[in-house]
């Protein structure tokens, strides 16, 4: 039988196989699900109507001051003139009425812009955001409480600016801008869209509990308590650490994506650090909220946290129970965190961060990644 | 006695019928060839089918019918015909090449790769098969292997611009920047404008000039919106430069043209999962994983989606697979350890956390702390959150 075989050399054209590294398909369309209409944030007053006491307490917390508009900024109000010099560059923040003007000069050129937002409530420091040519920028210098003055924002010290615009700060991408506001304010983003007009500065009730619209409607309709809110009480310790708090404070997975996480740089990322603790589990007793009250201020005294450790650990000579059976400390009786959660001085941050990797921190031992 | 007579009678009739059948089948086949040469593919198809009805195992008719189906864009039917032909004679390497091409056209890169590899094993000098094998390996993300195959073709066909382009692109993606740049310089003047901007975009991306890469890719997309991978590459650049909304638009645009683009499926599925749009994300990640079952990101994000759906056991299986393949993939270990904790598998979680510690220690040895402090932010291929103050 004579064969007449033809080859389907569909990619024989010179460029085809090369350029079509992924070839065009048959034009099938993808289904695109509509985004659900986001719930509305109602603001603190709506929460306070029924939860007055805890709302009032939370309003005074550090979280509630995670971001402040410049007119209300306590640091800028109390520091009317701040200056910093590095090489030929001079950085200055001057208060003018209820505004603060950020001026950077290299002796020849100068840039001067009003600051718009103050990020950080100032326990360690505060960084500023301003607009230039329609884009948002992060200031190259930050205020540090320990030195009561300006220094380079973390991450900038080795970076030599090419021009005065770069010297003043770094342009934030769309995603960075949204992420900044998403973590430092309430109600600024819905369906990942940034809407600064609806933003409430600082982290308030609805930032963690979710928008209150459905809840308030449900309460008004006489439905059972808690209807329409996120069920935070059902989260286990791991979800509290890595999702609820980790969304902003960086989850254990997320830190591995960061470019500058090596060494002690990771000390700022508490969910990551605590994940690496030997005692880490899904138990709520190791969850962030077991030790820290998001409605109140951070407790600074080491003794305060002893009872948190003893929720799982026994004391010396104490009998273990089914529920409390972690080892007793052979050396100490109190202030567990002083030894087991050492404070780490992060160069350039002018601040000692508590290492949340709970461990036996031996003298001279390297900081574990 | 009767049975013996019947058998004798049957044996005497069959050859007469067979000769007649062969004659008819040959006539149909000839009609098919003539129709095919005239470009009447439908008539050719009918004639070959008629020839095959008479003699189902005609390898020539099976092969030609496959070609007709391929030309009609019916690659699944073409593949079925080629497979039937190869069942008759597995050593028909040209038919196997066509089968590989049919798979390739159906975006089944792994299936295509197997066929091309088999052709090359039998005929190492079959450069077309080798070139296609290289492209398949590229699509499967196996860059060193792809480069190896394409280098062989390029060494034999230095004037083959297509191979030079493919090899240059593979070099860039494999971080062999100078080798990639040299080939691009060579082919650039021969490229259509859109392709030229596309490859310049790839070059800028490889050299971390992401703003310039965006501009080149936008130009390529404007000149030829259907140019394969242009929207995907642009989407990736938007992610790197911190605009995930535009990235999502580009991945969607790519999938309209090219529904089986691996990277567009993976990235869009990943972003939509992050946005909580799980129904939309799931088929995309499923397809990405189907296309590259060993891909680290496809496994990780599919596991995250399964977890978000409450399918913890499924997520665990995917992550176990991920870490069995990629033994230093710490994010997968972390998530897997967390899921083990939820499953009350404390000992397994502890074991994984020991692995993570070891990997961290190894990294720490490679990257002394002091050198890493206070470096300016670097672009990474993920949107990152800025640091916060306490």
PDB file of C-alpha atoms in Angstrom, chain B residues 155-258:
ATOM      1  CA  UNK B 155      24.296  25.040  17.111  1.00  0.00           C
ATOM      2  CA  UNK B 156      23.026  23.290  13.985  1.00  0.00           C
ATOM      3  CA  UNK B 157      20.864  26.156  12.732  1.00  0.00           C
ATOM      4  CA  UNK B 158      22.493  29.404  13.761  1.00  0.00           C
ATOM      5  CA  UNK B 159      20.431  31.272  11.184  1.00  0.00           C
ATOM      6  CA  UNK B 160      17.157  29.976  12.617  1.00  0.00           C
ATOM      7  CA  UNK B 161      15.808  33.198  14.078  1.00  0.00           C
ATOM      8  CA  UNK B 162      12.966  31.390  15.812  1.00  0.00           C
ATOM      9  CA  UNK B 163      15.352  29.185  17.747  1.00  0.00           C
ATOM     10  CA  UNK B 164      17.573  32.134  18.584  1.00  0.00           C
ATOM     11  CA  UNK B 165      14.554  33.998  19.914  1.00  0.00           C
ATOM     12  CA  UNK B 166      13.370  31.045  21.976  1.00  0.00           C
ATOM     13  CA  UNK B 167      16.825  30.374  23.339  1.00  0.00           C
ATOM     14  CA  UNK B 168      17.358  34.060  24.116  1.00  0.00           C
ATOM     15  CA  UNK B 169      14.076  34.197  26.015  1.00  0.00           C
ATOM     16  CA  UNK B 170      14.948  31.032  27.926  1.00  0.00           C
ATOM     17  CA  UNK B 171      18.367  32.456  28.831  1.00  0.00           C
ATOM     18  CA  UNK B 172      16.747  35.609  30.193  1.00  0.00           C
ATOM     19  CA  UNK B 173      14.288  33.678  32.291  1.00  0.00           C
ATOM     20  CA  UNK B 174      17.101  31.506  33.583  1.00  0.00           C
ATOM     21  CA  UNK B 175      19.046  34.616  34.644  1.00  0.00           C
ATOM     22  CA  UNK B 176      21.690  34.083  31.952  1.00  0.00           C
ATOM     23  CA  UNK B 177      21.400  37.714  31.057  1.00  0.00           C
ATOM     24  CA  UNK B 178      24.440  38.223  28.859  1.00  0.00           C
ATOM     25  CA  UNK B 179      23.808  35.112  26.794  1.00  0.00           C
ATOM     26  CA  UNK B 180      20.187  36.206  26.378  1.00  0.00           C
ATOM     27  CA  UNK B 181      21.145  39.741  25.452  1.00  0.00           C
ATOM     28  CA  UNK B 182      23.573  38.507  22.786  1.00  0.00           C
ATOM     29  CA  UNK B 183      20.901  36.435  21.076  1.00  0.00           C
ATOM     30  CA  UNK B 184      18.334  39.192  21.313  1.00  0.00           C
ATOM     31  CA  UNK B 185      20.757  41.627  19.681  1.00  0.00           C
ATOM     32  CA  UNK B 186      21.071  39.143  16.864  1.00  0.00           C
ATOM     33  CA  UNK B 187      17.378  38.545  16.235  1.00  0.00           C
ATOM     34  CA  UNK B 188      15.945  41.917  17.144  1.00  0.00           C
ATOM     35  CA  UNK B 189      16.058  43.454  13.657  1.00  0.00           C
ATOM     36  CA  UNK B 190      14.206  40.476  12.204  1.00  0.00           C
ATOM     37  CA  UNK B 191      11.325  40.666  14.636  1.00  0.00           C
ATOM     38  CA  UNK B 192       7.929  42.202  14.023  1.00  0.00           C
ATOM     39  CA  UNK B 193       7.531  45.360  16.177  1.00  0.00           C
ATOM     40  CA  UNK B 194       5.273  43.827  18.812  1.00  0.00           C
ATOM     41  CA  UNK B 195       7.575  40.873  19.314  1.00  0.00           C
ATOM     42  CA  UNK B 196      10.510  43.272  19.487  1.00  0.00           C
ATOM     43  CA  UNK B 197       8.927  45.218  22.328  1.00  0.00           C
ATOM     44  CA  UNK B 198       7.962  41.958  24.012  1.00  0.00           C
ATOM     45  CA  UNK B 199      11.505  40.694  24.114  1.00  0.00           C
ATOM     46  CA  UNK B 200      12.859  44.069  25.196  1.00  0.00           C
ATOM     47  CA  UNK B 201      10.339  43.927  28.006  1.00  0.00           C
ATOM     48  CA  UNK B 202      11.652  40.494  28.952  1.00  0.00           C
ATOM     49  CA  UNK B 203      15.219  41.784  28.847  1.00  0.00           C
ATOM     50  CA  UNK B 204      14.389  44.776  31.049  1.00  0.00           C
ATOM     51  CA  UNK B 205      12.584  42.512  33.454  1.00  0.00           C
ATOM     52  CA  UNK B 206      15.531  40.134  33.637  1.00  0.00           C
ATOM     53  CA  UNK B 207      17.839  43.053  34.383  1.00  0.00           C
ATOM     54  CA  UNK B 208      15.419  44.339  37.073  1.00  0.00           C
ATOM     55  CA  UNK B 209      14.468  47.463  35.120  1.00  0.00           C
ATOM     56  CA  UNK B 210      10.829  46.959  35.844  1.00  0.00           C
ATOM     57  CA  UNK B 211       9.516  50.413  35.030  1.00  0.00           C
ATOM     58  CA  UNK B 212      11.119  50.195  31.577  1.00  0.00           C
ATOM     59  CA  UNK B 213       9.820  46.642  31.209  1.00  0.00           C
ATOM     60  CA  UNK B 214       6.273  47.878  31.809  1.00  0.00           C
ATOM     61  CA  UNK B 215       6.628  50.496  29.075  1.00  0.00           C
ATOM     62  CA  UNK B 216       7.987  48.000  26.526  1.00  0.00           C
ATOM     63  CA  UNK B 217       5.310  45.455  27.299  1.00  0.00           C
ATOM     64  CA  UNK B 218       2.547  48.043  27.155  1.00  0.00           C
ATOM     65  CA  UNK B 219       3.785  48.984  23.690  1.00  0.00           C
ATOM     66  CA  UNK B 220       3.880  45.328  22.631  1.00  0.00           C
ATOM     67  CA  UNK B 221       0.333  44.815  23.882  1.00  0.00           C
ATOM     68  CA  UNK B 222      -0.839  47.942  22.073  1.00  0.00           C
ATOM     69  CA  UNK B 223       0.705  46.783  18.788  1.00  0.00           C
ATOM     70  CA  UNK B 224      -0.592  43.238  19.070  1.00  0.00           C
ATOM     71  CA  UNK B 225      -3.045  42.615  21.899  1.00  0.00           C
ATOM     72  CA  UNK B 226      -3.206  38.950  20.963  1.00  0.00           C
ATOM     73  CA  UNK B 227       0.520  38.369  21.137  1.00  0.00           C
ATOM     74  CA  UNK B 228       0.934  35.309  23.314  1.00  0.00           C
ATOM     75  CA  UNK B 229       2.189  35.943  26.869  1.00  0.00           C
ATOM     76  CA  UNK B 230       2.316  39.728  26.471  1.00  0.00           C
ATOM     77  CA  UNK B 231      -0.455  40.348  28.996  1.00  0.00           C
ATOM     78  CA  UNK B 232       0.959  37.798  31.400  1.00  0.00           C
ATOM     79  CA  UNK B 233       4.388  39.361  31.304  1.00  0.00           C
ATOM     80  CA  UNK B 234       2.875  42.801  31.754  1.00  0.00           C
ATOM     81  CA  UNK B 235       0.789  41.509  34.651  1.00  0.00           C
ATOM     82  CA  UNK B 236       3.868  40.129  36.367  1.00  0.00           C
ATOM     83  CA  UNK B 237       5.637  43.471  35.928  1.00  0.00           C
ATOM     84  CA  UNK B 238       2.665  45.296  37.411  1.00  0.00           C
ATOM     85  CA  UNK B 239       2.856  43.015  40.421  1.00  0.00           C
ATOM     86  CA  UNK B 240       6.534  43.723  40.842  1.00  0.00           C
ATOM     87  CA  UNK B 241       5.987  47.461  40.551  1.00  0.00           C
ATOM     88  CA  UNK B 242       3.128  47.282  43.032  1.00  0.00           C
ATOM     89  CA  UNK B 243      -0.093  47.549  41.103  1.00  0.00           C
ATOM     90  CA  UNK B 244      -2.022  44.354  41.588  1.00  0.00           C
ATOM     91  CA  UNK B 245      -5.272  45.795  40.185  1.00  0.00           C
ATOM     92  CA  UNK B 246      -3.666  46.378  36.794  1.00  0.00           C
ATOM     93  CA  UNK B 247      -1.979  42.999  37.083  1.00  0.00           C
ATOM     94  CA  UNK B 248      -5.346  41.324  37.517  1.00  0.00           C
ATOM     95  CA  UNK B 249      -6.639  43.061  34.389  1.00  0.00           C
ATOM     96  CA  UNK B 250      -3.663  41.854  32.375  1.00  0.00           C
ATOM     97  CA  UNK B 251      -3.945  38.256  33.539  1.00  0.00           C
ATOM     98  CA  UNK B 252      -7.611  38.315  32.611  1.00  0.00           C
ATOM     99  CA  UNK B 253      -6.723  39.704  29.177  1.00  0.00           C
ATOM    100  CA  UNK B 254      -4.186  36.936  28.627  1.00  0.00           C
ATOM    101  CA  UNK B 255      -6.680  34.253  29.555  1.00  0.00           C
ATOM    102  CA  UNK B 256      -9.168  35.602  27.032  1.00  0.00           C
ATOM    103  CA  UNK B 257      -6.621  34.977  24.289  1.00  0.00           C
ATOM    104  CA  UNK B 258      -4.896  32.036  25.815  1.00  0.00           C
TER     105      UNK B 258
END
